[in-house]
Coordinates of C-alpha atoms and ligand atoms in Angstrom, one line a residue:
M18 CA 25.4 29.7 -11.2
R19 CA 24.6 33.1 -12.7
K20 CA 26.0 36.2 -11.0
T21 CA 23.5 38.3 -8.9
K22 CA 22.2 41.3 -10.8
Y23 CA 21.5 44.6 -9.0
I24 CA 18.6 46.8 -9.9
F25 CA 18.3 50.2 -8.4
I26 CA 15.2 52.2 -8.3
T27 CA 15.6 56.0 -7.8
G28 CA 12.9 58.6 -7.8
G29 CA 12.7 62.1 -9.3
V30 CA 10.5 65.2 -9.4
S31 CA 8.4 64.2 -6.4
S32 CA 8.2 61.7 -3.6
S33 CA 5.2 59.4 -3.1
L34 CA 5.2 58.2 -6.8
G35 CA 5.1 54.6 -5.7
K36 CA 8.7 53.4 -5.7
G37 CA 7.7 50.7 -3.2
I38 CA 4.9 49.4 -5.4
T39 CA 7.1 49.6 -8.5
A40 CA 9.9 47.7 -6.8
S41 CA 7.4 45.1 -5.5
S42 CA 5.8 44.8 -8.9
L43 CA 9.1 44.2 -10.8
G44 CA 10.1 41.8 -8.1
K45 CA 6.8 39.9 -8.6
L46 CA 7.3 39.8 -12.3
L47 CA 10.8 38.4 -12.1
Q48 CA 9.8 36.0 -9.4
A49 CA 6.8 34.9 -11.6
R50 CA 9.4 34.2 -14.4
G51 CA 11.2 31.8 -12.0
F52 CA 14.0 34.0 -10.7
K53 CA 15.0 34.3 -7.1
V54 CA 14.5 37.9 -6.1
S55 CA 15.4 39.9 -3.0
L56 CA 14.0 43.4 -2.3
Q57 CA 15.6 46.1 -0.3
K58 CA 15.0 49.7 0.7
L59 CA 17.7 52.3 1.4
D60 CA 16.4 55.1 3.6
P61 CA 18.3 58.4 3.5
Y62 CA 17.1 59.5 7.0
V63 CA 19.5 59.6 9.9
N64 CA 17.2 57.5 12.2
V65 CA 18.9 54.2 12.8
N66 CA 15.6 52.4 12.0
S67 CA 11.9 53.2 11.9
G68 CA 11.3 52.3 15.6
M69 CA 11.2 55.8 17.0
L70 CA 9.4 57.4 14.1
N71 CA 6.0 58.9 14.6
P72 CA 3.6 57.2 12.2
Y73 CA 2.5 60.7 11.0
E74 CA 5.9 61.1 9.5
Q75 CA 6.7 57.9 7.7
G76 CA 3.6 55.8 8.2
E77 CA 3.5 52.5 10.0
C78 CA 6.5 50.8 11.4
F79 CA 6.7 47.4 9.7
V80 CA 8.2 44.5 11.7
T81 CA 10.2 41.7 10.1
E82 CA 10.3 38.1 11.3
D83 CA 13.8 38.7 12.8
G84 CA 12.5 41.7 14.8
Y85 CA 13.7 44.7 12.7
E86 CA 11.6 47.9 12.9
A87 CA 11.4 48.7 9.3
D88 CA 10.0 51.1 6.7
L89 CA 6.5 50.3 5.5
D90 CA 7.7 49.5 2.0
L91 CA 8.8 46.2 3.3
G92 CA 5.2 45.4 3.8
H93 CA 4.6 45.9 0.1
Y94 CA 7.6 43.6 -0.6
E95 CA 6.1 40.8 1.5
R96 CA 2.5 41.2 0.3
F97 CA 3.6 41.1 -3.3
L98 CA 6.4 38.4 -3.2
D99 CA 4.8 36.3 -0.5
S100 CA 8.2 35.8 1.1
P101 CA 9.6 37.3 4.3
T102 CA 12.0 40.2 4.4
N103 CA 14.6 40.7 7.2
R104 CA 16.9 43.3 8.8
N105 CA 19.1 43.3 5.6
S106 CA 16.1 44.4 3.6
N107 CA 16.1 47.9 5.1
V108 CA 19.1 50.1 5.7
T109 CA 19.1 53.8 6.8
T110 CA 21.8 56.5 6.7
G111 CA 21.7 56.3 10.5
R112 CA 22.5 52.5 10.5
I113 CA 25.3 53.0 7.9
Y114 CA 26.9 55.6 10.1
Q115 CA 26.4 53.7 13.2
T116 CA 28.3 50.7 11.8
V117 CA 31.1 52.8 10.4
I118 CA 31.5 54.8 13.6
Q119 CA 31.5 51.5 15.7
K120 CA 34.3 50.2 13.4
E121 CA 36.2 53.4 13.7
R122 CA 36.0 53.3 17.6
K123 CA 37.3 49.7 17.5
G124 CA 40.3 50.9 15.5
D125 CA 39.3 48.9 12.4
Y126 CA 40.4 51.7 10.1
L127 CA 44.0 51.6 11.3
G128 CA 44.3 55.4 11.8
K129 CA 42.9 56.3 8.4
T130 CA 40.8 59.4 8.1
V131 CA 37.2 58.0 7.8
Q132 CA 35.3 59.7 5.0
V133 CA 32.0 59.5 3.2
V134 CA 33.8 58.3 0.1
P135 CA 35.1 55.6 0.4
H136 CA 34.1 54.4 3.9
I137 CA 30.4 55.3 4.0
T138 CA 29.9 54.3 0.4
E139 CA 31.8 51.0 0.9
E140 CA 29.4 50.2 3.8
I141 CA 26.4 51.0 1.6
K142 CA 27.7 48.7 -1.1
R143 CA 28.3 46.0 1.4
C144 CA 24.7 46.2 2.5
V145 CA 23.4 46.1 -1.0
K146 CA 25.5 43.0 -1.8
Q147 CA 24.5 41.3 1.5
A148 CA 20.8 41.6 0.5
G149 CA 21.6 39.3 -2.4
S150 CA 23.3 36.5 -0.5
P151 CA 23.3 33.6 -0.6
D152 CA 22.1 33.0 -4.1
C153 CA 19.7 35.6 -5.4
D154 CA 19.3 36.2 -9.2
F155 CA 18.2 39.8 -8.6
V156 CA 18.4 42.3 -5.8
I157 CA 16.1 45.2 -6.3
T158 CA 17.1 48.2 -4.2
E159 CA 14.8 51.1 -3.8
V160 CA 16.4 54.4 -2.8
G161 CA 14.1 56.5 -0.6
G162 CA 13.6 60.2 -1.3
T163 CA 14.3 61.9 -4.6
V164 CA 17.6 62.3 -6.4
G165 CA 19.2 65.7 -5.7
D166 CA 18.2 65.5 -2.0
I167 CA 21.3 66.3 0.1
E168 CA 20.8 63.1 2.2
S169 CA 20.6 60.8 -0.9
H170 CA 24.0 61.7 -2.2
P171 CA 26.0 58.9 -0.6
F172 CA 23.4 56.3 -1.8
V173 CA 23.5 57.7 -5.4
E174 CA 27.3 57.8 -5.3
S175 CA 27.3 54.2 -4.2
I176 CA 25.1 53.2 -7.1
R177 CA 27.5 55.0 -9.5
Q178 CA 30.4 53.1 -8.1
L179 CA 28.6 49.8 -8.3
K180 CA 27.6 50.5 -11.9
W181 CA 31.2 51.3 -12.6
E182 CA 32.6 48.2 -10.8
L183 CA 30.0 45.8 -12.1
P184 CA 28.8 47.3 -15.4
D185 CA 27.1 44.1 -16.6
E186 CA 25.5 43.4 -13.3
C187 CA 23.8 46.7 -12.5
L188 CA 20.9 48.6 -13.8
C189 CA 19.2 51.8 -12.8
I190 CA 15.5 52.4 -13.1
H191 CA 14.4 56.0 -12.6
L192 CA 10.8 56.6 -11.5
T193 CA 9.6 60.0 -12.2
Y194 CA 6.5 62.1 -12.9
V195 CA 4.9 63.7 -16.0
P196 CA 2.4 66.3 -14.9
Y197 CA -0.7 67.2 -16.9
L198 CA -1.5 70.9 -17.2
A199 CA -5.3 71.1 -17.3
A200 CA -5.4 74.7 -18.6
S201 CA -3.3 73.9 -21.7
K202 CA -4.3 70.3 -21.8
E203 CA -0.7 69.2 -22.1
L204 CA 1.6 66.6 -20.5
K205 CA 4.9 68.2 -19.5
T206 CA 8.1 66.2 -19.6
K207 CA 10.5 69.1 -18.6
P208 CA 10.5 68.3 -14.8
M209 CA 11.4 64.7 -15.5
Q210 CA 14.1 65.6 -17.9
H211 CA 15.6 67.8 -15.2
S212 CA 15.5 64.9 -12.7
V213 CA 17.4 62.7 -15.2
K214 CA 19.9 65.5 -15.6
V215 CA 20.4 65.5 -11.8
L216 CA 21.2 61.7 -12.0
L217 CA 23.5 62.3 -15.0
E218 CA 25.4 65.0 -13.0
S219 CA 25.9 62.3 -10.3
G220 CA 27.4 60.1 -13.0
I221 CA 24.4 57.8 -13.4
Q222 CA 22.8 57.1 -16.8
P223 CA 19.4 55.6 -16.1
D224 CA 18.7 52.5 -18.1
I225 CA 14.9 52.5 -17.8
L226 CA 12.5 55.3 -17.1
I227 CA 9.1 54.8 -15.5
L228 CA 6.8 57.8 -16.0
R229 CA 4.0 58.2 -13.5
T230 CA 1.1 60.0 -15.1
E231 CA -2.6 60.6 -14.8
H232 CA -3.1 60.5 -18.6
K233 CA -2.0 58.1 -21.2
L234 CA 1.3 59.1 -22.8
P235 CA 1.3 59.5 -26.6
K236 CA 3.9 57.5 -28.5
E237 CA 5.7 60.7 -29.7
L238 CA 6.1 61.8 -26.1
K239 CA 7.8 58.5 -25.2
R240 CA 10.0 58.9 -28.3
K241 CA 11.0 62.4 -27.2
V242 CA 11.8 61.3 -23.7
A243 CA 13.9 58.4 -25.0
L244 CA 15.9 60.7 -27.3
F245 CA 16.5 63.4 -24.7
C246 CA 17.4 61.0 -21.9
N247 CA 19.6 58.5 -23.8
V248 CA 17.4 55.5 -23.2
M249 CA 15.8 53.0 -25.7
E250 CA 12.2 53.8 -26.5
S251 CA 11.2 50.3 -25.3
S252 CA 12.7 51.3 -21.9
V253 CA 10.3 54.3 -21.5
I254 CA 7.6 52.7 -19.4
E255 CA 4.2 54.4 -18.7
A256 CA 2.8 54.0 -15.2
L257 CA -0.8 55.2 -15.2
D258 CA -2.7 55.7 -11.9
L259 CA -4.5 52.5 -11.1
P260 CA -7.6 51.7 -9.1
T261 CA -5.6 49.3 -6.9
S262 CA -1.8 49.0 -6.5
Y263 CA -2.2 45.2 -7.0
E264 CA -2.8 45.8 -10.7
A265 CA 0.6 47.3 -11.1
P266 CA 2.5 44.1 -11.9
I267 CA 0.1 43.3 -14.7
R268 CA 0.2 46.8 -16.2
L269 CA 4.0 47.1 -15.9
H270 CA 4.3 43.8 -17.6
E271 CA 2.1 44.9 -20.5
E272 CA 4.3 48.0 -20.7
G273 CA 7.3 45.8 -21.1
L274 CA 9.2 46.5 -17.8
D275 CA 10.4 43.0 -17.0
S276 CA 11.3 42.4 -20.7
A277 CA 13.3 45.6 -20.7
V278 CA 15.2 44.5 -17.6
L279 CA 16.0 41.1 -19.0
K280 CA 17.0 42.5 -22.3
R281 CA 19.4 44.9 -20.7
F282 CA 21.1 42.1 -18.8
G283 CA 21.1 39.8 -21.9
I284 CA 19.1 37.2 -20.0
E285 CA 16.8 34.9 -22.0
A286 CA 13.7 34.1 -19.9
S287 CA 12.5 30.5 -20.2
H288 CA 8.9 31.6 -19.9
E289 CA 6.5 34.6 -19.5
P290 CA 5.6 35.5 -15.9
D291 CA 3.1 33.1 -14.4
L292 CA 0.6 35.4 -12.8
T293 CA -2.4 33.0 -12.7
A294 CA -3.0 33.2 -9.0
W295 CA -2.4 37.0 -8.9
S296 CA -4.8 37.6 -11.7
A297 CA -7.4 35.4 -10.1
F298 CA -7.2 37.6 -7.0
L299 CA -7.6 40.8 -9.1
Q300 CA -10.6 39.3 -10.9
R301 CA -12.3 38.5 -7.5
M302 CA -11.5 42.0 -6.4
K303 CA -13.1 43.5 -9.5
R304 CA -16.2 41.2 -9.5
A305 CA -17.0 41.7 -5.8
T306 CA -20.3 43.6 -5.3
E307 CA -21.3 42.8 -1.8
V308 CA -20.0 45.2 0.8
V309 CA -18.5 44.6 4.3
R310 CA -18.4 47.6 6.6
I311 CA -15.5 47.6 9.0
G312 CA -14.7 50.4 11.5
L313 CA -11.1 51.0 12.5
V314 CA -10.5 52.9 15.7
G315 CA -7.0 54.3 16.1
K316 CA -4.9 57.2 17.2
Y317 CA -3.4 58.0 13.8
V318 CA -6.3 57.6 11.5
E319 CA -5.7 61.0 9.7
S320 CA -2.5 59.6 8.4
P321 CA -3.4 57.2 5.6
E322 CA -0.3 55.1 5.8
A323 CA -0.3 54.6 9.6
Y324 CA -2.3 51.4 9.4
R325 CA -1.3 50.3 5.9
S326 CA -0.7 46.6 6.7
I327 CA -4.0 46.4 8.7
V328 CA -5.9 47.9 5.8
E329 CA -4.3 45.6 3.2
A330 CA -4.9 42.5 5.4
L331 CA -8.6 43.5 5.5
V332 CA -8.6 44.0 1.8
H333 CA -7.1 40.5 1.2
A334 CA -9.6 38.8 3.5
A335 CA -12.6 40.8 2.0
T336 CA -11.5 39.8 -1.5
Y337 CA -11.3 36.1 -0.6
H338 CA -14.8 36.4 0.8
D339 CA -15.8 38.0 -2.6
C340 CA -16.8 41.3 -1.0
R341 CA -15.6 44.9 -1.1
L342 CA -14.2 46.5 2.0
E343 CA -15.9 49.7 3.1
L344 CA -13.6 51.0 5.8
S345 CA -14.6 53.8 8.2
L346 CA -11.8 55.3 10.3
Y347 CA -12.4 56.7 13.8
Q348 CA -10.2 59.0 15.7
A349 CA -9.8 57.2 19.1
D350 CA -9.6 60.3 21.2
Q351 CA -12.9 61.5 19.9
M352 CA -14.7 58.3 20.8
E353 CA -16.8 58.6 24.0
E354 CA -19.6 56.8 25.8
G355 CA -22.0 59.5 24.4
N356 CA -21.2 59.1 20.7
V357 CA -19.9 55.5 20.3
A358 CA -23.3 54.1 19.3
R359 CA -23.9 56.7 16.7
K360 CA -20.4 56.1 15.2
L361 CA -20.4 52.3 15.3
E362 CA -24.0 51.0 15.0
E363 CA -24.0 50.8 11.2
L364 CA -20.9 48.7 11.1
D365 CA -20.6 44.9 10.6
A366 CA -17.5 44.7 12.7
V367 CA -14.9 46.8 14.5
L368 CA -11.1 46.6 14.7
V369 CA -9.3 48.5 17.5
A370 CA -5.8 49.3 16.4
P371 CA -2.4 49.0 18.0
G372 CA -0.6 52.0 19.4
F373 CA 1.5 53.6 22.1
G374 CA 0.8 56.2 24.8
Q375 CA -2.3 57.4 26.5
R376 CA -4.0 59.6 23.9
G377 CA -7.0 57.7 22.6
E378 CA -6.8 54.9 25.2
N379 CA -10.3 55.7 26.6
G380 CA -11.8 55.8 23.1
K381 CA -10.4 52.4 22.4
I382 CA -11.8 51.1 25.7
V383 CA -15.2 52.6 24.9
A384 CA -15.2 51.0 21.4
A385 CA -14.2 47.6 22.9
K386 CA -17.0 47.8 25.5
Y387 CA -19.5 48.7 22.8
A388 CA -18.5 45.7 20.7
R389 CA -18.7 43.4 23.7
L390 CA -22.1 44.6 24.9
R391 CA -23.6 44.7 21.4
N392 CA -22.0 41.5 20.3
L393 CA -20.4 43.2 17.4
P394 CA -17.5 41.1 15.9
F395 CA -14.3 42.6 17.3
L396 CA -10.6 42.3 16.6
G397 CA -8.2 44.1 18.9
I398 CA -4.5 44.2 18.0
G399 CA -1.7 45.2 20.4
L400 CA -2.9 48.1 22.4
G401 CA -6.4 47.3 20.9
M402 CA -6.3 43.9 22.6
Q403 CA -4.9 45.5 25.8
C404 CA -7.8 48.0 25.9
A405 CA -10.4 45.2 25.5
V406 CA -8.8 43.3 28.4
V407 CA -8.7 46.4 30.6
E408 CA -12.3 47.1 29.8
F409 CA -13.3 43.5 30.6
A410 CA -11.3 43.8 33.9
R411 CA -13.2 46.9 34.9
D412 CA -16.6 45.9 33.8
V413 CA -16.8 42.2 34.2
V414 CA -14.0 40.9 36.5
G415 CA -14.6 43.8 38.9
F416 CA -11.2 45.4 39.0
F417 CA -12.5 49.0 38.7
E418 CA -9.1 50.5 38.8
A419 CA -7.6 48.1 36.2
E420 CA -5.0 49.7 33.9
S421 CA -1.9 49.0 31.9
K422 CA 1.2 50.3 33.6
E423 CA 2.0 52.1 30.4
M424 CA -0.9 54.5 31.1
N425 CA -0.6 54.6 34.9
P426 CA 2.6 53.4 36.4
Q427 CA 1.1 53.7 39.9
T428 CA -2.0 51.6 39.2
E429 CA -3.0 49.0 41.9
Y430 CA -4.3 46.6 39.2
P431 CA -1.5 46.5 36.6
I432 CA -3.3 44.2 34.2
F433 CA -0.5 44.8 31.7
D434 CA 3.0 45.2 33.0
L435 CA 6.6 45.0 32.0
M436 CA 7.4 41.3 32.5
V437 CA 11.2 41.7 32.7
E438 CA 11.9 38.2 33.9
E439 CA 10.0 36.4 31.2
K440 CA 11.5 38.7 28.6
S441 CA 15.0 38.0 29.7
N442 CA 14.2 34.3 29.3
L443 CA 13.1 35.2 25.7
G444 CA 16.5 36.8 25.1
T445 CA 15.3 40.3 24.4
D446 CA 16.8 43.4 26.0
G447 CA 13.7 43.8 28.2
T448 CA 12.4 46.9 26.6
M449 CA 10.5 45.8 23.6
R450 CA 9.4 42.4 22.4
L451 CA 10.1 42.4 18.7
G452 CA 9.7 39.9 15.9
A453 CA 8.3 36.5 15.6
Y454 CA 7.5 34.3 18.6
D455 CA 5.7 31.0 19.0
C456 CA 2.1 30.9 20.0
Q457 CA 0.4 27.7 21.2
L458 CA -3.3 27.6 20.4
K459 CA -5.8 26.2 22.9
E460 CA -7.7 23.2 21.8
G461 CA -11.3 24.0 21.0
S462 CA -10.8 27.8 20.9
L463 CA -11.9 30.1 18.1
A464 CA -8.2 30.8 17.4
H465 CA -7.4 27.1 17.0
R466 CA -10.3 26.7 14.6
M467 CA -9.3 29.7 12.5
Y468 CA -5.7 28.8 12.2
G469 CA -6.3 25.1 11.9
V470 CA -3.0 24.2 13.6
D471 CA -1.7 23.9 17.1
L472 CA 1.3 26.2 16.9
V473 CA 1.8 29.5 15.0
R474 CA 4.5 32.2 14.9
E475 CA 3.4 35.8 14.9
R476 CA 5.3 39.1 15.0
H477 CA 5.4 41.4 18.1
R478 CA 6.3 45.0 18.8
H479 CA 5.3 46.0 22.4
R480 CA 6.7 46.5 25.9
Y481 CA 3.8 45.5 28.1
E482 CA 2.4 42.0 28.7
F483 CA -0.7 40.6 30.3
N484 CA 0.0 40.1 34.0
N485 CA -0.4 36.4 34.5
K486 CA -1.1 36.8 38.3
Y487 CA -4.6 37.9 37.2
K488 CA -5.2 35.0 34.8
A489 CA -7.5 32.9 37.0
D490 CA -9.7 35.9 37.8
F491 CA -10.3 36.5 34.1
E492 CA -10.9 32.9 33.3
K493 CA -13.5 32.7 36.0
A494 CA -15.2 35.7 34.5
G495 CA -15.3 34.0 31.1
M496 CA -12.3 35.2 29.2
V497 CA -10.3 32.5 27.4
F498 CA -6.6 32.8 26.9
S499 CA -6.5 31.0 23.6
G500 CA -2.9 31.7 22.6
I501 CA 0.1 31.3 24.9
N502 CA 3.8 31.6 24.3
P503 CA 5.0 28.1 25.1
Q504 CA 8.5 29.2 26.2
S505 CA 7.5 32.0 28.5
G506 CA 3.9 31.5 29.3
L507 CA 3.1 35.0 28.1
V508 CA -0.5 35.6 26.9
E509 CA -0.6 36.1 23.1
M510 CA -4.4 35.8 22.4
V511 CA -7.6 36.3 24.2
E512 CA -11.2 35.6 23.3
L513 CA -14.7 35.8 24.6
P514 CA -16.4 32.5 23.5
H515 CA -19.9 33.5 24.5
L516 CA -19.9 36.2 21.8
K517 CA -20.1 35.9 18.0
W518 CA -16.4 36.7 17.4
F519 CA -14.3 38.6 19.9
V520 CA -10.6 38.2 19.6
G521 CA -7.6 40.1 20.9
T522 CA -4.0 39.5 19.8
Q523 CA -0.9 40.9 21.6
F524 CA 0.9 40.3 18.3
H525 CA 0.4 41.9 14.9
P526 CA -1.3 39.4 12.5
E527 CA -1.5 42.1 9.8
F528 CA 2.2 41.8 9.0
K529 CA 1.8 38.3 7.7
S530 CA -1.2 38.7 5.3
T531 CA -0.2 38.5 1.7
V532 CA -2.1 38.7 -1.6
L533 CA -1.8 34.9 -2.1
H534 CA -2.1 34.0 1.5
P535 CA -4.7 36.1 3.4
H536 CA -4.3 35.8 7.2
P537 CA -6.6 33.3 8.9
L538 CA -7.6 35.7 11.7
F539 CA -8.5 38.4 9.2
M540 CA -10.4 35.8 7.1
G541 CA -12.3 34.7 10.3
F542 CA -13.0 38.3 11.2
I543 CA -14.4 39.3 7.8
E544 CA -16.5 36.1 7.7
A545 CA -17.9 37.0 11.1
A546 CA -18.6 40.5 9.9
L547 CA -20.5 39.2 6.9
K548 CA -22.5 36.8 9.0
N549 CA -23.4 39.6 11.3
R550 CA -24.5 41.7 8.4
Q551 CA -26.7 38.9 7.1
E552 CA -28.3 38.4 10.5
K553 CA -29.1 42.1 10.8
K554 CA -30.9 42.2 7.4
Ligands
LIG4 N1 1.8 50.2 23.8 C1 1.6 48.8 24.0 C2 2.8 48.1 24.6 O1 3.9 48.6 24.4 C3 1.0 48.1 22.8 C4 1.9 48.2 21.6 C5 1.2 47.7 20.4 O2 0.1 48.1 20.1 N2 1.8 46.8 19.7 O3 2.7 47.1 25.1

């Protein structure tokens, strides 16, 4: 068997240049050439994982099958590669230090002075290698932030060491930016040259340069960059802004990225990347003319990345229905009885987002009520589902004081509560239910029809659960509990069968939607939205 190759992707000049999409695209290309690829993100922040991070800061918290609260780039990895990531796919400075400090406390270092070099860097290298086990051809490791940041140093130093220890197995791709000065009509390479210098000062010669740009790069410019930065001209790759990030693998292949990687490792590829299914998806996306109008009600809508997986899952499903997603975002805390109709009446369907805390809860309840009374297709996820159930409790079941204990710990009708007993049976620590759990679908339900199977596994990230002591009251009032965890009896899905399409999920289906496999619930939701649109015409 061939030895695992390690590809590092660093960033320069600016953040938000699309390292995640670049890593995913390269992963896709190598996978499409028949290689086994694993993607990984190293995050320089001191948080141990993304669990406590406010979505305004780093965007959504992505959840892996094994229940790790991860950086949102892992969502790109899964959507592009169509294969699940896990807790080894994302490592932060905080986690590295936590491991090293735990070892130090156990006495594992036998009295040695514990230092950044070698102890922290050894732990980083161990994590990188672990991402490639058992038998990956390539590990692509993306390093968050930009080179030169104080907190990136140990990561960059670890790359230097790995390149020195395994010269034939490691490669560094530096993604950087070439600004265009409108006044002088010129592309400027000086900032990127400086960022390469910073890498060189750390002892790393990049092998491939990817230049993000808003304008096409002339051949002479690429030649100049190659000369100044010690790379082959064929390894200077242009990355133009694209209408959709899903085009990136195709463009980067045309630019020769995957060939440059294979050439550097001296690997003969048996075939060109097979991107048939991927290209078919892009074609559908481009050809779609019909529009589907979806409203998303959430607490963090000003932050474009806070609902990234939900938006992508909607895009996947819309594309497979040959239509274009027109998404309107609504700030939950500005939604009220008095303005809800004005905001939502033009929509084909509404999605109420997951979330934590009280702010915006009422707006979510108002939106769910509007959807129920107007028979507007509705998907509630996490807190979105909980709000729909609370609303139903107050308005239909007759529990006027119904509430989730998260919002009012003193409520007399705790429709959602901490179900510590069931949770301990599930083997969690009783605070948060995280990761994939089984969900048994009820015969004859909408959920069962959409999934087309009896049992599914979906990913969770929440503390509160539907309180099963009220189940019978809700069933009597017309709510169907269409998805149940078979081990604990916890409610995973609800629906209102007398309406066109009204579904709530305690789990997060958005994390499992990929370009090649759109999620059945999102497919059903968009189909219902389109049908609703037709009926209105
Ligand atoms: N805040 C709610 C809970 O902890 C819902 C979380 C979510 O939307 N996933 O139960």
